[in-house]
PDB file of C-alpha atoms in Angstrom:
ATOM      1  CA  MET I   1     252.680 282.053 145.205  1.00 74.00           C
ATOM      2  CA  GLU I   2     251.153 285.470 145.885  1.00 75.00           C
ATOM      3  CA  GLY I   3     254.590 287.037 145.511  1.00 91.00           C
ATOM      4  CA  LEU I   4     255.110 285.350 142.159  1.00 94.00           C
ATOM      5  CA  LEU I   5     251.804 286.699 140.813  1.00 93.00           C
ATOM      6  CA  THR I   6     252.806 290.183 141.974  1.00 94.00           C
ATOM      7  CA  GLU I   7     256.129 289.717 140.207  1.00 96.00           C
ATOM      8  CA  LEU I   8     254.378 288.695 136.991  1.00 96.00           C
ATOM      9  CA  VAL I   9     252.076 291.738 137.159  1.00 96.00           C
ATOM     10  CA  GLY I  10     255.151 293.914 137.647  1.00 96.00           C
ATOM     11  CA  LEU I  11     256.941 292.256 134.766  1.00 97.00           C
ATOM     12  CA  VAL I  12     254.065 292.976 132.409  1.00 97.00           C
ATOM     13  CA  SER I  13     253.918 296.536 133.663  1.00 96.00           C
ATOM     14  CA  THR I  14     257.610 296.934 132.861  1.00 97.00           C
ATOM     15  CA  LEU I  15     257.148 295.469 129.384  1.00 97.00           C
ATOM     16  CA  ARG I  16     254.392 297.994 128.713  1.00 96.00           C
ATOM     17  CA  GLY I  17     256.250 300.840 130.408  1.00 95.00           C
ATOM     18  CA  GLU I  18     258.274 303.736 129.052  1.00 93.00           C
ATOM     19  CA  HIS I  19     261.467 301.701 128.763  1.00 94.00           C
ATOM     20  CA  GLY I  20     259.730 298.438 127.936  1.00 95.00           C
ATOM     21  CA  CYS I  21     259.515 296.260 124.843  1.00 96.00           C
ATOM     22  CA  PRO I  22     258.408 298.105 121.666  1.00 95.00           C
ATOM     23  CA  TRP I  23     256.358 295.093 120.508  1.00 95.00           C
ATOM     24  CA  ASP I  24     254.588 294.684 123.830  1.00 95.00           C
ATOM     25  CA  LYS I  25     253.908 298.386 124.126  1.00 95.00           C
ATOM     26  CA  LYS I  26     252.036 298.536 120.818  1.00 95.00           C
ATOM     27  CA  GLN I  27     249.776 295.548 121.519  1.00 95.00           C
ATOM     28  CA  THR I  28     246.045 296.115 121.958  1.00 94.00           C
ATOM     29  CA  MET I  29     243.409 294.091 123.779  1.00 92.00           C
ATOM     30  CA  GLU I  30     241.571 293.475 120.508  1.00 91.00           C
ATOM     31  CA  GLY I  31     244.750 292.352 118.754  1.00 90.00           C
ATOM     32  CA  PHE I  32     245.613 290.032 121.633  1.00 90.00           C
ATOM     33  CA  ARG I  33     242.482 287.934 121.096  1.00 88.00           C
ATOM     34  CA  THR I  34     244.187 285.781 118.470  1.00 87.00           C
ATOM     35  CA  PHE I  35     247.120 285.064 120.772  1.00 92.00           C
ATOM     36  CA  LEU I  36     244.744 284.223 123.601  1.00 92.00           C
ATOM     37  CA  VAL I  37     242.790 281.712 121.509  1.00 89.00           C
ATOM     38  CA  GLU I  38     246.024 280.134 120.342  1.00 92.00           C
ATOM     39  CA  GLU I  39     247.271 279.711 123.890  1.00 94.00           C
ATOM     40  CA  VAL I  40     244.004 278.126 125.008  1.00 93.00           C
ATOM     41  CA  TYR I  41     244.173 275.576 122.215  1.00 90.00           C
ATOM     42  CA  GLU I  42     247.826 274.832 122.921  1.00 94.00           C
ATOM     43  CA  LEU I  43     246.825 274.122 126.517  1.00 95.00           C
ATOM     44  CA  ILE I  44     243.956 271.884 125.381  1.00 91.00           C
ATOM     45  CA  ASP I  45     246.347 270.016 123.078  1.00 91.00           C
ATOM     46  CA  ALA I  46     248.800 269.451 125.942  1.00 94.00           C
ATOM     47  CA  ILE I  47     245.978 268.198 128.170  1.00 93.00           C
ATOM     48  CA  ASP I  48     244.755 265.798 125.478  1.00 88.00           C
ATOM     49  CA  LYS I  49     248.281 264.436 125.082  1.00 89.00           C
ATOM     50  CA  LYS I  50     248.820 264.255 128.853  1.00 93.00           C
ATOM     51  CA  GLU I  51     252.088 266.151 128.439  1.00 96.00           C
ATOM     52  CA  TYR I  52     252.279 267.506 131.960  1.00 96.00           C
ATOM     53  CA  GLU I  53     255.369 269.632 131.545  1.00 96.00           C
ATOM     54  CA  SER I  54     253.718 271.244 128.523  1.00 96.00           C
ATOM     55  CA  ILE I  55     250.540 271.775 130.526  1.00 97.00           C
ATOM     56  CA  ARG I  56     252.562 273.635 133.140  1.00 97.00           C
ATOM     57  CA  GLY I  57     254.166 275.787 130.474  1.00 97.00           C
ATOM     58  CA  GLU I  58     250.914 276.482 128.648  1.00 97.00           C
ATOM     59  CA  LEU I  59     249.176 277.447 131.893  1.00 97.00           C
ATOM     60  CA  GLY I  60     251.956 279.968 132.430  1.00 97.00           C
ATOM     61  CA  ASP I  61     251.560 281.327 128.905  1.00 96.00           C
ATOM     62  CA  LEU I  62     247.824 281.657 129.406  1.00 96.00           C
ATOM     63  CA  LEU I  63     248.294 283.416 132.746  1.00 96.00           C
ATOM     64  CA  PHE I  64     250.712 285.829 131.117  1.00 97.00           C
ATOM     65  CA  HIS I  65     248.114 286.720 128.501  1.00 96.00           C
ATOM     66  CA  ILE I  66     245.460 287.259 131.168  1.00 96.00           C
ATOM     67  CA  VAL I  67     247.729 289.565 133.136  1.00 97.00           C
ATOM     68  CA  PHE I  68     248.729 291.346 129.920  1.00 97.00           C
ATOM     69  CA  ILE I  69     245.111 292.075 128.957  1.00 96.00           C
ATOM     70  CA  ALA I  70     244.346 293.216 132.492  1.00 97.00           C
ATOM     71  CA  ARG I  71     247.318 295.611 132.266  1.00 97.00           C
ATOM     72  CA  ILE I  72     245.964 297.122 129.048  1.00 96.00           C
ATOM     73  CA  CYS I  73     242.617 297.673 130.769  1.00 96.00           C
ATOM     74  CA  GLU I  74     244.364 299.287 133.740  1.00 96.00           C
ATOM     75  CA  GLU I  75     246.117 301.680 131.375  1.00 96.00           C
ATOM     76  CA  ARG I  76     242.689 302.646 130.038  1.00 95.00           C
ATOM     77  CA  ASN I  77     241.517 303.272 133.615  1.00 96.00           C
ATOM     78  CA  LEU I  78     238.963 300.472 133.268  1.00 96.00           C
ATOM     79  CA  PHE I  79     240.096 298.067 136.016  1.00 96.00           C
ATOM     80  CA  CYS I  80     243.239 296.406 137.333  1.00 95.00           C
ATOM     81  CA  MET I  81     244.400 292.838 137.976  1.00 95.00           C
ATOM     82  CA  ALA I  82     243.577 293.138 141.658  1.00 95.00           C
ATOM     83  CA  GLU I  83     239.956 293.834 140.762  1.00 96.00           C
ATOM     84  CA  VAL I  84     239.909 290.811 138.439  1.00 96.00           C
ATOM     85  CA  LEU I  85     241.100 288.578 141.255  1.00 95.00           C
ATOM     86  CA  SER I  86     238.781 290.138 143.826  1.00 95.00           C
ATOM     87  CA  GLU I  87     235.753 289.747 141.564  1.00 94.00           C
ATOM     88  CA  ILE I  88     236.369 286.087 140.687  1.00 95.00           C
ATOM     89  CA  ILE I  89     236.985 285.195 144.348  1.00 94.00           C
ATOM     90  CA  ALA I  90     233.759 286.907 145.410  1.00 92.00           C
ATOM     91  CA  LYS I  91     231.840 285.274 142.550  1.00 89.00           C
ATOM     92  CA  MET I  92     233.033 281.761 143.345  1.00 90.00           C
ATOM     93  CA  ARG I  93     232.258 282.211 147.021  1.00 89.00           C
ATOM     94  CA  LYS I  94     228.776 283.427 146.207  1.00 85.00           C
ATOM     95  CA  ARG I  95     228.109 280.587 143.782  1.00 82.00           C
ATOM     96  CA  HIS I  96     229.212 277.960 146.302  1.00 86.00           C
ATOM     97  CA  PRO I  97     226.985 278.707 149.303  1.00 84.00           C
ATOM     98  CA  HIS I  98     227.069 274.998 150.160  1.00 81.00           C
ATOM     99  CA  VAL I  99     230.788 275.437 150.841  1.00 85.00           C
ATOM    100  CA  PHE I 100     231.254 279.063 151.903  1.00 85.00           C
ATOM    101  CA  GLY I 101     227.758 279.958 153.141  1.00 78.00           C
ATOM    102  CA  PRO I 102     227.171 280.749 156.800  1.00 72.00           C
ATOM    103  CA  ASN I 103     225.242 277.545 157.317  1.00 64.00           C
ATOM    104  CA  GLU I 104     226.800 275.601 154.429  1.00 56.00           C
ATOM    105  CA  ASP I 105     223.376 275.116 152.859  1.00 58.00           C
ATOM    106  CA  ARG I 106     223.412 271.792 151.017  1.00 58.00           C
ATOM    107  CA  SER I 107     219.745 271.710 149.948  1.00 56.00           C
ATOM    108  CA  GLY I 108     219.146 271.026 146.265  1.00 58.00           C
ATOM    109  CA  SER I 109     221.732 270.161 143.660  1.00 69.00           C
ATOM    110  CA  VAL I 110     224.876 272.186 143.109  1.00 71.00           C
ATOM    111  CA  GLU I 111     223.945 272.822 139.477  1.00 68.00           C
ATOM    112  CA  GLN I 112     220.472 274.075 140.407  1.00 67.00           C
ATOM    113  CA  ARG I 113     221.905 276.521 142.919  1.00 69.00           C
ATOM    114  CA  TRP I 114     224.505 277.650 140.373  1.00 67.00           C
ATOM    115  CA  GLU I 115     221.840 278.425 137.778  1.00 68.00           C
ATOM    116  CA  GLN I 116     219.623 280.181 140.330  1.00 72.00           C
ATOM    117  CA  ILE I 117     222.464 282.429 141.479  1.00 73.00           C
ATOM    118  CA  LYS I 118     223.344 283.320 137.890  1.00 70.00           C
ATOM    119  CA  LYS I 119     219.720 284.334 137.274  1.00 70.00           C
ATOM    120  CA  GLU I 120     219.831 286.533 140.372  1.00 72.00           C
ATOM    121  CA  GLU I 121     223.038 288.158 139.113  1.00 72.00           C
ATOM    122  CA  ASP I 122     221.637 288.847 135.633  1.00 72.00           C
ATOM    123  CA  LYS I 123     217.907 289.331 135.040  1.00 71.00           C
ATOM    124  CA  ASP I 124     218.405 288.707 131.307  1.00 72.00           C
ATOM    125  CA  TYR I 125     220.368 285.496 131.870  1.00 72.00           C
ATOM    126  CA  SER I 126     219.343 282.466 129.834  1.00 77.00           C
ATOM    127  CA  PRO I 127     221.060 279.075 130.044  1.00 75.00           C
ATOM    128  CA  LEU I 128     221.326 278.959 126.260  1.00 83.00           C
ATOM    129  CA  SER I 129     222.272 282.561 125.557  1.00 79.00           C
ATOM    130  CA  GLY I 130     225.077 282.205 128.079  1.00 78.00           C
ATOM    131  CA  VAL I 131     226.973 279.895 125.728  1.00 86.00           C
ATOM    132  CA  PRO I 132     229.523 281.994 123.748  1.00 86.00           C
ATOM    133  CA  SER I 133     228.830 282.036 120.037  1.00 87.00           C
ATOM    134  CA  ILE I 134     232.570 282.115 119.322  1.00 85.00           C
ATOM    135  CA  LEU I 135     232.999 278.541 120.597  1.00 88.00           C
ATOM    136  CA  PRO I 136     233.798 275.797 118.070  1.00 89.00           C
ATOM    137  CA  ALA I 137     230.499 274.505 116.703  1.00 92.00           C
ATOM    138  CA  LEU I 138     230.731 271.042 118.283  1.00 93.00           C
ATOM    139  CA  SER I 139     231.527 272.466 121.729  1.00 92.00           C
ATOM    140  CA  ARG I 140     228.764 275.049 121.430  1.00 93.00           C
ATOM    141  CA  ALA I 141     226.252 272.397 120.352  1.00 95.00           C
ATOM    142  CA  TYR I 142     227.299 270.166 123.260  1.00 95.00           C
ATOM    143  CA  LEU I 143     226.891 272.917 125.864  1.00 93.00           C
ATOM    144  CA  ILE I 144     223.583 274.117 124.418  1.00 94.00           C
ATOM    145  CA  SER I 145     222.094 270.611 124.262  1.00 95.00           C
ATOM    146  CA  ARG I 146     223.323 269.836 127.770  1.00 92.00           C
ATOM    147  CA  ARG I 147     221.788 272.979 129.197  1.00 90.00           C
ATOM    148  CA  ALA I 148     218.518 272.376 127.364  1.00 93.00           C
ATOM    149  CA  ALA I 149     218.457 268.825 128.758  1.00 93.00           C
ATOM    150  CA  LYS I 150     218.857 270.167 132.285  1.00 87.00           C
ATOM    151  CA  LEU I 151     215.713 272.196 131.701  1.00 85.00           C
ATOM    152  CA  GLY I 152     213.846 269.024 130.743  1.00 90.00           C
ATOM    153  CA  PHE I 153     214.050 269.369 126.952  1.00 93.00           C
ATOM    154  CA  ASP I 154     215.571 265.986 126.184  1.00 96.00           C
ATOM    155  CA  TRP I 155     214.922 262.476 124.856  1.00 96.00           C
ATOM    156  CA  ASP I 156     213.732 259.866 127.326  1.00 96.00           C
ATOM    157  CA  SER I 157     216.399 257.356 126.316  1.00 96.00           C
ATOM    158  CA  ILE I 158     219.474 256.906 124.190  1.00 97.00           C
ATOM    159  CA  GLU I 159     217.456 254.604 121.902  1.00 97.00           C
ATOM    160  CA  ALA I 160     215.296 257.615 121.045  1.00 97.00           C
ATOM    161  CA  VAL I 161     218.427 259.537 120.027  1.00 97.00           C
ATOM    162  CA  TYR I 162     219.496 256.682 117.742  1.00 97.00           C
ATOM    163  CA  GLY I 163     216.000 256.800 116.268  1.00 97.00           C
ATOM    164  CA  LYS I 164     216.372 260.534 115.670  1.00 97.00           C
ATOM    165  CA  LEU I 165     219.693 259.951 113.966  1.00 97.00           C
ATOM    166  CA  GLU I 166     218.143 257.417 111.594  1.00 97.00           C
ATOM    167  CA  GLU I 167     215.342 259.907 110.868  1.00 97.00           C
ATOM    168  CA  GLU I 168     217.847 262.680 110.073  1.00 97.00           C
ATOM    169  CA  LEU I 169     219.897 260.390 107.829  1.00 97.00           C
ATOM    170  CA  ALA I 170     216.743 259.514 105.870  1.00 96.00           C
ATOM    171  CA  GLU I 171     215.941 263.218 105.514  1.00 95.00           C
ATOM    172  CA  LEU I 172     219.442 263.850 104.193  1.00 96.00           C
ATOM    173  CA  LYS I 173     219.042 261.146 101.566  1.00 94.00           C
ATOM    174  CA  GLU I 174     215.750 262.708 100.565  1.00 93.00           C
ATOM    175  CA  ALA I 175     217.304 266.167 100.347  1.00 94.00           C
ATOM    176  CA  GLN I 176     220.077 264.732  98.204  1.00 93.00           C
ATOM    177  CA  THR I 177     217.584 263.651  95.558  1.00 90.00           C
ATOM    178  CA  SER I 178     215.038 266.464  95.756  1.00 86.00           C
ATOM    179  CA  GLY I 179     216.609 269.388  97.588  1.00 78.00           C
ATOM    180  CA  GLY I 180     219.197 272.032  96.847  1.00 89.00           C
ATOM    181  CA  PRO I 181     222.585 272.660  98.501  1.00 92.00           C
ATOM    182  CA  LYS I 182     221.026 274.761 101.264  1.00 93.00           C
ATOM    183  CA  HIS I 183     218.602 271.987 102.192  1.00 94.00           C
ATOM    184  CA  ILE I 184     221.403 269.422 102.210  1.00 95.00           C
ATOM    185  CA  GLU I 185     223.493 271.710 104.410  1.00 95.00           C
ATOM    186  CA  GLU I 186     220.610 272.046 106.849  1.00 95.00           C
ATOM    187  CA  GLU I 187     220.117 268.284 107.054  1.00 96.00           C
ATOM    188  CA  ILE I 188     223.826 267.674 107.611  1.00 97.00           C
ATOM    189  CA  GLY I 189     223.685 270.215 110.428  1.00 96.00           C
ATOM    190  CA  ASP I 190     220.757 268.337 111.960  1.00 97.00           C
ATOM    191  CA  ILE I 191     222.721 265.096 111.768  1.00 97.00           C
ATOM    192  CA  LEU I 192     225.768 266.644 113.439  1.00 97.00           C
ATOM    193  CA  PHE I 193     223.630 268.120 116.193  1.00 97.00           C
ATOM    194  CA  THR I 194     221.978 264.734 116.781  1.00 98.00           C
ATOM    195  CA  VAL I 195     225.401 263.072 116.962  1.00 98.00           C
ATOM    196  CA  VAL I 196     226.437 265.651 119.548  1.00 97.00           C
ATOM    197  CA  ASN I 197     223.412 264.650 121.631  1.00 97.00           C
ATOM    198  CA  LEU I 198     224.352 261.016 121.173  1.00 97.00           C
ATOM    199  CA  SER I 199     227.795 261.888 122.527  1.00 97.00           C
ATOM    200  CA  ARG I 200     226.173 263.629 125.477  1.00 97.00           C
ATOM    201  CA  PHE I 201     224.104 260.537 126.332  1.00 97.00           C
ATOM    202  CA  HIS I 202     227.342 258.541 126.258  1.00 97.00           C
ATOM    203  CA  LYS I 203     229.008 261.233 128.421  1.00 95.00           C
ATOM    204  CA  ILE I 204     231.582 261.835 125.670  1.00 96.00           C
ATOM    205  CA  ASP I 205     232.857 265.282 124.718  1.00 94.00           C
ATOM    206  CA  PRO I 206     232.273 265.346 120.936  1.00 95.00           C
ATOM    207  CA  GLU I 207     235.022 267.904 120.382  1.00 92.00           C
ATOM    208  CA  ALA I 208     237.560 265.629 122.100  1.00 91.00           C
ATOM    209  CA  ALA I 209     236.202 262.600 120.268  1.00 94.00           C
ATOM    210  CA  LEU I 210     236.593 264.275 116.872  1.00 94.00           C
ATOM    211  CA  ARG I 211     240.092 265.523 117.719  1.00 91.00           C
ATOM    212  CA  GLY I 212     241.024 261.965 118.578  1.00 91.00           C
ATOM    213  CA  THR I 213     239.655 260.688 115.307  1.00 94.00           C
ATOM    214  CA  ILE I 214     241.501 263.379 113.356  1.00 94.00           C
ATOM    215  CA  ASP I 215     244.751 262.467 115.094  1.00 92.00           C
ATOM    216  CA  LYS I 216     244.081 258.795 114.354  1.00 93.00           C
ATOM    217  CA  PHE I 217     243.478 259.553 110.687  1.00 95.00           C
ATOM    218  CA  ILE I 218     246.710 261.550 110.461  1.00 95.00           C
ATOM    219  CA  ARG I 219     248.703 258.698 112.073  1.00 94.00           C
ATOM    220  CA  ARG I 220     247.285 256.104 109.711  1.00 94.00           C
ATOM    221  CA  PHE I 221     247.678 258.268 106.644  1.00 95.00           C
ATOM    222  CA  ALA I 222     251.275 258.941 107.652  1.00 95.00           C
ATOM    223  CA  TYR I 223     251.784 255.161 107.694  1.00 94.00           C
ATOM    224  CA  ILE I 224     250.479 255.000 104.102  1.00 95.00           C
ATOM    225  CA  GLU I 225     252.751 257.851 103.042  1.00 95.00           C
ATOM    226  CA  GLN I 226     255.748 256.030 104.431  1.00 93.00           C
ATOM    227  CA  ALA I 227     254.870 252.841 102.575  1.00 93.00           C
ATOM    228  CA  THR I 228     253.898 254.161  99.167  1.00 93.00           C
ATOM    229  CA  ASN I 229     253.707 257.202  96.911  1.00 94.00           C
ATOM    230  CA  VAL I 230     250.160 258.398  97.579  1.00 92.00           C
ATOM    231  CA  GLU I 231     250.111 260.511  94.436  1.00 92.00           C
ATOM    232  CA  THR I 232     250.580 257.502  92.161  1.00 93.00           C
ATOM    233  CA  SER I 233     249.249 254.642  94.291  1.00 94.00           C
ATOM    234  CA  ASP I 234     245.750 253.221  93.739  1.00 93.00           C
ATOM    235  CA  MET I 235     242.990 253.137  96.339  1.00 95.00           C
ATOM    236  CA  LYS I 236     243.191 249.346  96.723  1.00 94.00           C
ATOM    237  CA  THR I 237     246.834 249.563  97.759  1.00 94.00           C
ATOM    238  CA  MET I 238     246.269 252.460 100.120  1.00 95.00           C
ATOM    239  CA  ASP I 239     243.234 250.761 101.659  1.00 94.00           C
ATOM    240  CA  ALA I 240     245.327 247.672 102.373  1.00 94.00           C
ATOM    241  CA  LEU I 241     247.998 249.812 104.016  1.00 95.00           C
ATOM    242  CA  TRP I 242     245.282 251.531 106.031  1.00 94.00           C
ATOM    243  CA  ASP I 243     244.182 248.147 107.340  1.00 93.00           C
ATOM    244  CA  GLU I 244     247.814 247.378 108.256  1.00 93.00           C
ATOM    245  CA  ALA I 245     247.977 250.595 110.240  1.00 94.00           C
ATOM    246  CA  LYS I 246     244.726 249.705 111.986  1.00 92.00           C
ATOM    247  CA  LYS I 247     246.036 246.279 112.933  1.00 91.00           C
ATOM    248  CA  LYS I 248     249.158 247.841 114.396  1.00 89.00           C
ATOM    249  CA  GLU I 249     247.012 250.056 116.565  1.00 86.00           C
ATOM    250  CA  LYS I 250     244.672 247.139 117.328  1.00 75.00           C
ATOM    251  CA  LYS I 251     241.536 249.252 117.187  1.00 57.00           C
ATOM    252  CA  GLY I 252     238.976 250.813 114.873  1.00 49.00           C
ATOM    253  CA  PRO I 253     236.146 249.471 112.676  1.00 50.00           C
ATOM    254  CA  GLU I 254     236.491 248.416 109.067  1.00 50.00           C
ATOM    255  CA  GLY I 255     236.659 250.952 106.262  1.00 49.00           C
ATOM    256  CA  PRO I 256     239.078 253.515 104.851  1.00 49.00           C
ATOM    257  CA  PHE I 257     238.086 256.270 107.248  1.00 47.00           C
ATOM    258  CA  GLY I 258     237.283 254.533 110.526  1.00 52.00           C
TER     259      GLY I 258
END
């Protein structure tokens, strides 16, 4: 495997070299961000669908992009791929003293040790500020709420979260009658954040849950499109077809969107 990684590094070097590919040679690290995000989501999609051959391929694509960006940095005399590998190996060894430590210290929880080591590495480290702002909102909310909960800022029970959700829904209804668009937006945000916490209590990734619901909606709407002309059909007809699609899947609550 080590030889294959070396071969990939060499391949990228050739692509960026004097006699390499014109397109690859003109790429920048900043411009490659879009491609990198795309590859990550393609990998996530393959994982969600359990398409293992696709997962293998997407992992390769992602690795190529990582090596490519490292090559650009090497050309700028910033660092090379070997330093990337060396640093991550050292970091993981340091953050797993219970595995790689001299005495395999197993005192305390793994997560507590992990957080303590990160604080030692960065004096300005904060569990919340460490969550990238570029993450999709649901994923960011999930990570932030989970980290806050680990610090003790959490509800005592899931019933309390349901109570908070009811409270936020009531505030939204109030904002709808007496508030402006900004107030309504704020209340909807509060509801979404509470639902994320509800997902956390159920140990459900809200991002994955919503992706699943979107896929389900697309499947059922496609069933309607195959059965009728959606541009001329009435809601009663489409709702009946929606129910047919639900019965075929044998899951889902009542209603046109669930």
